[in-house]
XYZ file of N, CA, C and O in Angstrom:
656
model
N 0.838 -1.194 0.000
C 0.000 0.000 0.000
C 0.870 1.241 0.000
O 1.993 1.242 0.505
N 0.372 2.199 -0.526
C 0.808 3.622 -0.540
C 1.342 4.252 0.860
O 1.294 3.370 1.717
N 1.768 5.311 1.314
C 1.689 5.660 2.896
C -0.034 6.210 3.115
O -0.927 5.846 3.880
N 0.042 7.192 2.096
C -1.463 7.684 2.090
C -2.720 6.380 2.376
O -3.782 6.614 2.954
N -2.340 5.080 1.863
C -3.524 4.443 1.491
C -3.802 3.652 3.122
O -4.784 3.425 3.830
N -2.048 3.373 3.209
C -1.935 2.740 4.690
C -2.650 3.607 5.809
O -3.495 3.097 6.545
N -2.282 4.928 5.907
C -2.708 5.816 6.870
C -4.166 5.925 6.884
O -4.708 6.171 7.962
N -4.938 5.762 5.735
C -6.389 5.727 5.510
C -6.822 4.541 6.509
O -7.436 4.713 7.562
N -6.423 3.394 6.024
C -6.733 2.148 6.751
C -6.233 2.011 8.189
O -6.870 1.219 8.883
N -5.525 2.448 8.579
C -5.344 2.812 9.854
C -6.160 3.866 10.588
O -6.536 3.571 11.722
N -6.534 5.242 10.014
C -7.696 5.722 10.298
C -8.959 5.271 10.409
O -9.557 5.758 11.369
N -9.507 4.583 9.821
C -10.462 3.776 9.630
C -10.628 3.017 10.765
O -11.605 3.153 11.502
N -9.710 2.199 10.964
C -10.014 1.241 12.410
C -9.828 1.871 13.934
O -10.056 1.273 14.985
N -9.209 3.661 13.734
C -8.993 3.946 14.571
C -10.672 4.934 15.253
O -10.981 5.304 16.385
N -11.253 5.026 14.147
C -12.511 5.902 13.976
C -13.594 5.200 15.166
O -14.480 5.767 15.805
N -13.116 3.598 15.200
C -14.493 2.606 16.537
C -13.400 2.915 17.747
O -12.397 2.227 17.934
N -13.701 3.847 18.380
C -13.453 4.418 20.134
C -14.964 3.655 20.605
O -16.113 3.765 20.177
N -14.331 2.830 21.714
C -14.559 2.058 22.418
C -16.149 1.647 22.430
O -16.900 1.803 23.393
N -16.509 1.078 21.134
C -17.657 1.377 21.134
C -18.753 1.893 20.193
O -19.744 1.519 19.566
N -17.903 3.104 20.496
C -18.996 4.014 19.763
C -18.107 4.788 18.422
O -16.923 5.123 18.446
N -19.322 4.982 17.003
C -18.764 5.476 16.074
C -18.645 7.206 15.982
O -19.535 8.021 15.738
N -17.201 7.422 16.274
C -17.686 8.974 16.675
C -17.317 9.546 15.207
O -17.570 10.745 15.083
N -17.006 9.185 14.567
C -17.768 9.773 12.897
C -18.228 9.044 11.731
O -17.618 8.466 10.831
N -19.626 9.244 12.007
C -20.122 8.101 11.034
C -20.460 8.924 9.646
O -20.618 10.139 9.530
N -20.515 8.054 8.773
C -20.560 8.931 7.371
C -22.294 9.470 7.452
O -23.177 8.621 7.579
N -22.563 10.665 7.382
C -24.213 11.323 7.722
C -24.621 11.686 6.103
O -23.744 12.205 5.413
N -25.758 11.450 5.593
C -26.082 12.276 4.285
C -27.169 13.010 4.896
O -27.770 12.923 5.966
N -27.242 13.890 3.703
C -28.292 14.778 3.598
C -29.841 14.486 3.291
O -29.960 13.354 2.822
N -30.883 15.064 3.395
C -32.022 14.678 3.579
C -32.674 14.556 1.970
O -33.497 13.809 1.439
N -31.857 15.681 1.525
C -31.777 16.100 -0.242
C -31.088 15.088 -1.025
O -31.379 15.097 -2.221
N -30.258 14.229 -0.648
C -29.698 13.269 -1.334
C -30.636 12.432 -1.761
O -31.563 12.198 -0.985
N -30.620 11.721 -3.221
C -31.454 11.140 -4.176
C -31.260 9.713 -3.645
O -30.425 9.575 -2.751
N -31.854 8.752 -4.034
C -31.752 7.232 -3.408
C -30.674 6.596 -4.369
O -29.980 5.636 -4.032
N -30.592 7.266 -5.687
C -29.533 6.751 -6.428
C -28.435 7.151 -6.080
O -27.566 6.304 -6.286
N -27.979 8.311 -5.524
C -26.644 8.555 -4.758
C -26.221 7.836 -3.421
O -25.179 7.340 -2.995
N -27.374 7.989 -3.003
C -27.313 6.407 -1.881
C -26.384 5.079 -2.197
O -25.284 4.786 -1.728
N -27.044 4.517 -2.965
C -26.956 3.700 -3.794
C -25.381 3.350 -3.896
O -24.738 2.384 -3.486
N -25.009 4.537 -4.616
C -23.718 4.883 -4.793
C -23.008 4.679 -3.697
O -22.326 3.667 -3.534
N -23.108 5.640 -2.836
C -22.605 5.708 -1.722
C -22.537 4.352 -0.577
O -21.609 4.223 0.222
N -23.600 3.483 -0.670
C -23.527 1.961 -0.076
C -22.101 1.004 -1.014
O -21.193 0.251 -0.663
N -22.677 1.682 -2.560
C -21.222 0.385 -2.743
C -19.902 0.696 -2.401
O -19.068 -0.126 -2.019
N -19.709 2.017 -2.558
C -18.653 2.714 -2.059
C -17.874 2.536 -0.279
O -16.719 2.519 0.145
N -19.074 2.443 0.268
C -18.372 2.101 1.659
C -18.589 1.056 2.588
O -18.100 0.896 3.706
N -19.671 0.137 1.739
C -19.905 -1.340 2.435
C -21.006 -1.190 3.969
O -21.095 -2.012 4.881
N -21.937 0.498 3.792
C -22.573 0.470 4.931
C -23.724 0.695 4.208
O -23.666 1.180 3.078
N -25.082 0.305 4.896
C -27.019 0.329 4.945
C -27.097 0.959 5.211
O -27.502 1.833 4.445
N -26.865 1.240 6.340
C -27.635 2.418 7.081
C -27.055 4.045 7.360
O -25.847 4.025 7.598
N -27.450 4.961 7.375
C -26.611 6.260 7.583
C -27.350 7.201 8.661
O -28.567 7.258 8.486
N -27.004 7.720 9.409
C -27.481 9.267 10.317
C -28.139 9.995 8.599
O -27.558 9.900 7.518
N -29.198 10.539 8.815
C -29.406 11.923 8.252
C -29.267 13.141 9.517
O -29.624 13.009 10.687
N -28.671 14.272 8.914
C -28.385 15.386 9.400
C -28.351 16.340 8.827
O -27.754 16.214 7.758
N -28.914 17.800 9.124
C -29.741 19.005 8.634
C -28.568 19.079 7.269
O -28.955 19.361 6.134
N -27.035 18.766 7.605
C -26.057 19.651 6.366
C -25.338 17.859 6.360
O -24.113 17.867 6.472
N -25.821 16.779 6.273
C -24.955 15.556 5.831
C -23.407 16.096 6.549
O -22.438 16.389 5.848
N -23.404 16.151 7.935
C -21.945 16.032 8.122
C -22.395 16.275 10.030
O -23.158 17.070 10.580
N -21.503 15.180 10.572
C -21.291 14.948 11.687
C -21.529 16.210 12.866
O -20.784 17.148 12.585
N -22.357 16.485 14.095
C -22.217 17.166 14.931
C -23.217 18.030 14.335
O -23.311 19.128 14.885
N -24.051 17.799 13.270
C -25.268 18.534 13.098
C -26.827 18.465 13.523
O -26.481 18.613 14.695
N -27.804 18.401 13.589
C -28.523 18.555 14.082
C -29.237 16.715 13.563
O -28.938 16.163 12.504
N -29.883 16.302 14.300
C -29.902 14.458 13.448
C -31.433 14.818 13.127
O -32.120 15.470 13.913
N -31.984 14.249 11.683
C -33.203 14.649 11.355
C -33.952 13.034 11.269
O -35.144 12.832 11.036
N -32.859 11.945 11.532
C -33.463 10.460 11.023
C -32.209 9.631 10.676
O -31.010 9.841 10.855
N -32.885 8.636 10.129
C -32.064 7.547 9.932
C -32.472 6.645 8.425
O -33.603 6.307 8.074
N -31.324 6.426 7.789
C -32.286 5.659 6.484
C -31.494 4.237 6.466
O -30.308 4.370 6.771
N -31.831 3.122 6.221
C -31.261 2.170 6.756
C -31.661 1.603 4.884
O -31.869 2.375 3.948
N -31.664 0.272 4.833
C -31.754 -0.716 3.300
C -33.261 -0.852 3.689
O -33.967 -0.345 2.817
N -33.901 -1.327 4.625
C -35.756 -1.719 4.672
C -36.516 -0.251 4.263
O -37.701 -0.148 3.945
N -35.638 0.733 4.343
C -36.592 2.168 4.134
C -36.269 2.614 2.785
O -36.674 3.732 2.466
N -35.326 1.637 1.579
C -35.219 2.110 0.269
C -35.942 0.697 -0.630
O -36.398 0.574 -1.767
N -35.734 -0.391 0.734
C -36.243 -2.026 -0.547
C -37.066 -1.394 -1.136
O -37.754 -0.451 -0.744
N -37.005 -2.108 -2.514
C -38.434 -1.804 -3.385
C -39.022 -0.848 -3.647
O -40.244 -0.733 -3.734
N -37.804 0.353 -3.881
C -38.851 1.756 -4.392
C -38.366 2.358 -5.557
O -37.202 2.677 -5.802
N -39.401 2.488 -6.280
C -38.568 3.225 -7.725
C -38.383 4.241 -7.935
O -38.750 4.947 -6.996
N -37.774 5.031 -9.112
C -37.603 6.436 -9.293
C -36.301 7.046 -8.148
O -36.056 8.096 -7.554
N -35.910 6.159 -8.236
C -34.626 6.469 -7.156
C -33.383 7.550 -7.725
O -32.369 7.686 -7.040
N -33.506 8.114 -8.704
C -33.135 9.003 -9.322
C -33.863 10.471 -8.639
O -33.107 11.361 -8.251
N -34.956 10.593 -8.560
C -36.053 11.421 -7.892
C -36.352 11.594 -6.554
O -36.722 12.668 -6.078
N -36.153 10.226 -5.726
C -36.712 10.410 -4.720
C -35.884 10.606 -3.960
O -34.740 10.309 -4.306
N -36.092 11.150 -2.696
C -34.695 11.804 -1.865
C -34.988 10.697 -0.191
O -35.913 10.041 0.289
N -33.845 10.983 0.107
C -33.488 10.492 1.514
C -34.713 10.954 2.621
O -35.415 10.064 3.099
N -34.912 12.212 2.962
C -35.839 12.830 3.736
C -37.157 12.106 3.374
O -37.855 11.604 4.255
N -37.467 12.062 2.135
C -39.050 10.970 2.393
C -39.573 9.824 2.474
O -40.745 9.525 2.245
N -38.439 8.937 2.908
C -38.413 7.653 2.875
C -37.738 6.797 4.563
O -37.912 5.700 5.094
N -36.901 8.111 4.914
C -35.870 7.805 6.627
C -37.057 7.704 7.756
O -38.166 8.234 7.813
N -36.541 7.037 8.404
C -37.364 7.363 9.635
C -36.697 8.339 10.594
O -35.545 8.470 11.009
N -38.095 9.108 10.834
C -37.700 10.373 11.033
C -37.276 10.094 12.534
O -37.284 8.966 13.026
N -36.856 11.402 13.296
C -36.109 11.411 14.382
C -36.702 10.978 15.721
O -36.289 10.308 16.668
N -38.598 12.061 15.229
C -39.372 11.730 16.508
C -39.736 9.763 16.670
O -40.382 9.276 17.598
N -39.363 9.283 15.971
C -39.733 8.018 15.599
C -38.462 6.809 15.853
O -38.468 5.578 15.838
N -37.174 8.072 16.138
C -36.364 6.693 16.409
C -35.963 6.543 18.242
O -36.670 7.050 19.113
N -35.014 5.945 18.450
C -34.973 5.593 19.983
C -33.422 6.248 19.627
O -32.662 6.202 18.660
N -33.409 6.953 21.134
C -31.990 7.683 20.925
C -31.207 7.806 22.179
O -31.952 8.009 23.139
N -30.081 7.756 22.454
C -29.102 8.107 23.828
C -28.535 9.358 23.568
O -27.900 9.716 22.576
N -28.900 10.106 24.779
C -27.904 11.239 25.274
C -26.593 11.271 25.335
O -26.050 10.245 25.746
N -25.960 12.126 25.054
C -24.445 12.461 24.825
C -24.253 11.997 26.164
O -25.010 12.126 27.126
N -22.906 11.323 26.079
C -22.485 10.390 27.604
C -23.401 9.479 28.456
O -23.576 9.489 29.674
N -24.032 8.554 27.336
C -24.451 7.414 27.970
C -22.994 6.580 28.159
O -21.831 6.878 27.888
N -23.464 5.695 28.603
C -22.119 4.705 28.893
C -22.179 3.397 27.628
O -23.267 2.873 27.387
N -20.910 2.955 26.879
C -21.262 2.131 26.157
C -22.481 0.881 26.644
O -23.513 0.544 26.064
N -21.905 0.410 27.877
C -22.825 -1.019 28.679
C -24.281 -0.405 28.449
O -25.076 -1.151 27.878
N -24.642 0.621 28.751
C -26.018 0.781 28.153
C -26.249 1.021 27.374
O -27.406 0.622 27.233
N -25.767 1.769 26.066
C -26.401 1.466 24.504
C -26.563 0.300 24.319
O -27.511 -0.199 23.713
N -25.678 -0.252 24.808
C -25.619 -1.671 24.234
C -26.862 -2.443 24.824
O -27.549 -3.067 24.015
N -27.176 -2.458 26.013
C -28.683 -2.569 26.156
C -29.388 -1.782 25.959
O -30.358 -2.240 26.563
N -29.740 -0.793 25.521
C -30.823 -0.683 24.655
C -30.842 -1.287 23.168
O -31.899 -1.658 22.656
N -29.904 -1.343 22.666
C -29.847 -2.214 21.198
C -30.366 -3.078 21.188
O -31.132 -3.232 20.237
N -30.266 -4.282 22.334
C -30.256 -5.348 22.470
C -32.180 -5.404 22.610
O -32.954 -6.109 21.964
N -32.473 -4.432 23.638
C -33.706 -4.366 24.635
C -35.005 -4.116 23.440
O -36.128 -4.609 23.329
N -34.195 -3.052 22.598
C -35.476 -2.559 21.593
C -34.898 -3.098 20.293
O -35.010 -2.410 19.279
N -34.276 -4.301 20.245
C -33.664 -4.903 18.906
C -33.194 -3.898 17.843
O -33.516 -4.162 16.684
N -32.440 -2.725 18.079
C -32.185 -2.153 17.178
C -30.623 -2.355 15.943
O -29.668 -3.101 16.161
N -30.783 -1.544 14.835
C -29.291 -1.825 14.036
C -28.884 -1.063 14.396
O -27.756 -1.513 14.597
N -28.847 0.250 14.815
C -28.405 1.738 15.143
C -29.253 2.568 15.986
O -30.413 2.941 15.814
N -28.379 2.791 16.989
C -28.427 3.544 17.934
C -27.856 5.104 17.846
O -26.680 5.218 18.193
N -28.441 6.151 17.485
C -27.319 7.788 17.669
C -27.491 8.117 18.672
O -28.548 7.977 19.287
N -25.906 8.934 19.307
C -26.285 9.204 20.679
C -26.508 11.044 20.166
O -26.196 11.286 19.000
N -26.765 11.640 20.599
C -27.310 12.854 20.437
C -27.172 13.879 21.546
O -27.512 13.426 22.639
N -26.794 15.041 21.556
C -26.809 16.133 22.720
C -28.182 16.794 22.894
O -28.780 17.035 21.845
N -28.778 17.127 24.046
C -29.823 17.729 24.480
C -30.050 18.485 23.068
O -30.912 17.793 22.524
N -29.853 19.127 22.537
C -29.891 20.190 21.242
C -30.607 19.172 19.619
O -31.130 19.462 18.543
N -30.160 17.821 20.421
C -29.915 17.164 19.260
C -29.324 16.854 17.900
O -29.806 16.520 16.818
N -27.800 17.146 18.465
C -27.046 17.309 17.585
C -26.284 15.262 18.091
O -26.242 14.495 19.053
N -25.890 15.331 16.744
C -25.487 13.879 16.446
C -23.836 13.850 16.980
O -22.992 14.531 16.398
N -23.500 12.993 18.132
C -22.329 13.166 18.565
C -21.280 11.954 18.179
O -20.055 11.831 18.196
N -22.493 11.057 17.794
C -22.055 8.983 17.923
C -22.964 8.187 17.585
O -24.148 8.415 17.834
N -22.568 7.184 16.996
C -23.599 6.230 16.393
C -22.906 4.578 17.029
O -21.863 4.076 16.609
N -23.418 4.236 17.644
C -23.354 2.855 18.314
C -23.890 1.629 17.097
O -24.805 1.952 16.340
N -23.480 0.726 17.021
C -24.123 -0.492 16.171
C -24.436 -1.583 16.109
O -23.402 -2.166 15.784
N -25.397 -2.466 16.230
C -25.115 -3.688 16.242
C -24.522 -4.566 16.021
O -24.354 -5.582 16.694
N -23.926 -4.136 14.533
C -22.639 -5.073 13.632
C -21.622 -4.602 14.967
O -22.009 -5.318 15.890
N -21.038 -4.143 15.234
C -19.951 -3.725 16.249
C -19.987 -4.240 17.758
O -19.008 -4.310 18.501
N -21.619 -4.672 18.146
C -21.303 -5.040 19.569
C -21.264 -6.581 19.295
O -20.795 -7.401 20.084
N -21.832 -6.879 18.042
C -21.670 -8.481 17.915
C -20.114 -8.491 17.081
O -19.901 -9.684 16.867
N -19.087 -7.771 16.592
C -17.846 -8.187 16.606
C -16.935 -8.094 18.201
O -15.894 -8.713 18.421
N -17.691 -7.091 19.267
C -17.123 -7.059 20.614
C -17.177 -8.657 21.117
O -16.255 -9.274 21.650
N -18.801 -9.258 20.730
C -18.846 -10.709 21.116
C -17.887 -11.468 20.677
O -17.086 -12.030 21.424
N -17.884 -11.540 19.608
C -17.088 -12.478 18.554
C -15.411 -12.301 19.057
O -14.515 -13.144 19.083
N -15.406 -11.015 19.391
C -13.593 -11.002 19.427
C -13.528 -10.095 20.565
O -13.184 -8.927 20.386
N -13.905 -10.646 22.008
C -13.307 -9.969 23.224
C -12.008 -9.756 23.482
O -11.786 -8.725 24.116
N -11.003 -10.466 23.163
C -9.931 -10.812 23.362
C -8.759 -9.479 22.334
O -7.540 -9.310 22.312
N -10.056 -8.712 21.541
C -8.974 -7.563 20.930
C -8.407 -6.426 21.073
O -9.013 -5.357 21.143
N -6.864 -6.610 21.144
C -6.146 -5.755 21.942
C -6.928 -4.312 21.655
O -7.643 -4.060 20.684
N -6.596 -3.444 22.760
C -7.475 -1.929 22.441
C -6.520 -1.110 23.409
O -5.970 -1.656 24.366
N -6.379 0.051 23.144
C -5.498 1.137 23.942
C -6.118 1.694 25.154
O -7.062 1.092 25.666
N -5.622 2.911 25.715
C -6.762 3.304 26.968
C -7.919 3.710 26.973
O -8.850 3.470 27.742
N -7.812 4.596 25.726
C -9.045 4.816 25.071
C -10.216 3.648 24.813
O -11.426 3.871 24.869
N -9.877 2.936 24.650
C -10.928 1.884 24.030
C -10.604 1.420 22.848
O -11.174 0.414 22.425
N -9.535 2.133 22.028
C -9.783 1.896 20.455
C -8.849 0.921 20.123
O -7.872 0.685 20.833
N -9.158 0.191 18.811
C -8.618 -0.726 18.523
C -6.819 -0.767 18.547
O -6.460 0.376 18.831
N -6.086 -1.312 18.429
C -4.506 -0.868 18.510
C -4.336 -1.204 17.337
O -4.876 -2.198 16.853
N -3.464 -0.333 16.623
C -3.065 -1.120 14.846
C -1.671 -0.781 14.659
O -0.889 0.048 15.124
N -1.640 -1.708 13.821
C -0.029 -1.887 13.290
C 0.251 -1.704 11.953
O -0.357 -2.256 11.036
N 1.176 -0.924 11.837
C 1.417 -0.554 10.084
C 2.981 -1.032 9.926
O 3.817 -1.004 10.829
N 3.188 -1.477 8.576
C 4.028 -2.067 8.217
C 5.234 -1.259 8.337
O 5.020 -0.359 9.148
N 6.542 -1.206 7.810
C 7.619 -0.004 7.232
C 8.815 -0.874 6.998
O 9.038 -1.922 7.603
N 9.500 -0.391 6.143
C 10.384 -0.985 5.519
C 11.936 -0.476 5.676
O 11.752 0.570 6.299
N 13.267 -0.577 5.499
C 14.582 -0.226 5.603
C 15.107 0.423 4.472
O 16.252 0.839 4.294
N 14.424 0.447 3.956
C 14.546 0.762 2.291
C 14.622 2.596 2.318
O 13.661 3.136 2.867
N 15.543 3.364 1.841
C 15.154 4.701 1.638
C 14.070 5.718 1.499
O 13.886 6.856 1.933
N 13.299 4.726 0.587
C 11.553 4.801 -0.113
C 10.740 4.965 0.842
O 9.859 5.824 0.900
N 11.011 4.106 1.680
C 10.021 3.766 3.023
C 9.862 4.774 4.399
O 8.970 4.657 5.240
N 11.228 6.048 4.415
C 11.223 6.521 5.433
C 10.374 7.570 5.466
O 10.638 8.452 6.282
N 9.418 7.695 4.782
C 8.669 8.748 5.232
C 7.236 7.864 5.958
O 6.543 8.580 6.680
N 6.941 6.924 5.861
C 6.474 5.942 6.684
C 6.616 6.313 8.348
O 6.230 5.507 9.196
């Protein structure tokens, strides 16, 4: 890999703090279902935060997951905002819940996604199911003080390599 490409992928795994996703990719409410679309093959995720401006720490308006696009046409036309479930409609945690309890509530109200949200309702973290069932699957993975995963990047002796 590149340094750039390595450092990406190392960002990436460094992004799950203990838990919780403290920047999850958010779209906009205006986004078309075919950019969706796009945007699922592109990053291997269903579900997304909607937020007033599609970007983290904004105000959360809903959630659009794969059951709120199955089977709808004109996806060229139709936008994110009329199809998400809206905000008053989802189940949500306050900024500084403790992971042990998102995680029961996930469990309690069977959810895929959990946002935790500030009194204001601004989107701070997104908790997940895929994530507390890899906590099951792999207790045993090393993590720093923080919580976050520990990663290791390669580097080489080679001249090429020292900016690594």
């Amino acid at each position: 890999l590149t340094v750039d490409a390595q450092v990406r992928e190392v960002m990436q795994v460094k992004k799950f703090k203990n838990g919780f996703i403290m920047d999850p990719i958010c779209v906009k409410p205006t986004m078309s279902l075919h950019e969706l679309d796009e945007l699922r093959r592109k990053c291997g995720f269903m579900g997304f935060p909607v937020t007033e401006d599609g970007k983290m720490g904004s105000k959360l308006l809903g959630l659009v997951t794969q059951r709120d696009t199955d089977f709808l046409d004109n996806r060229a036309s139709t936008q994110v905002g009329a199809v998400m479930e809206k905000v008053g409609d989802l189940v949500l945690a306050e900024e500084g819940v403790e992971l042990a309890a998102a995680n029961q509530i996930i469990r309690d109200k069977k959810l895929g996604k959990l946002p935790v949200v500030t009194k204001g309702g601004r989107l701070v973290a997104l908790v997940a199911r895929t994530d507390l069932n890899k906590q099951a699957d792999f207790p045993l993975a090393t993590k720093d003080k923080n919580g976050s995963l520990r990663v290791a990047a390669a580097i080489g002796t080679r001249p090429a390599d020292r900016d690594r």
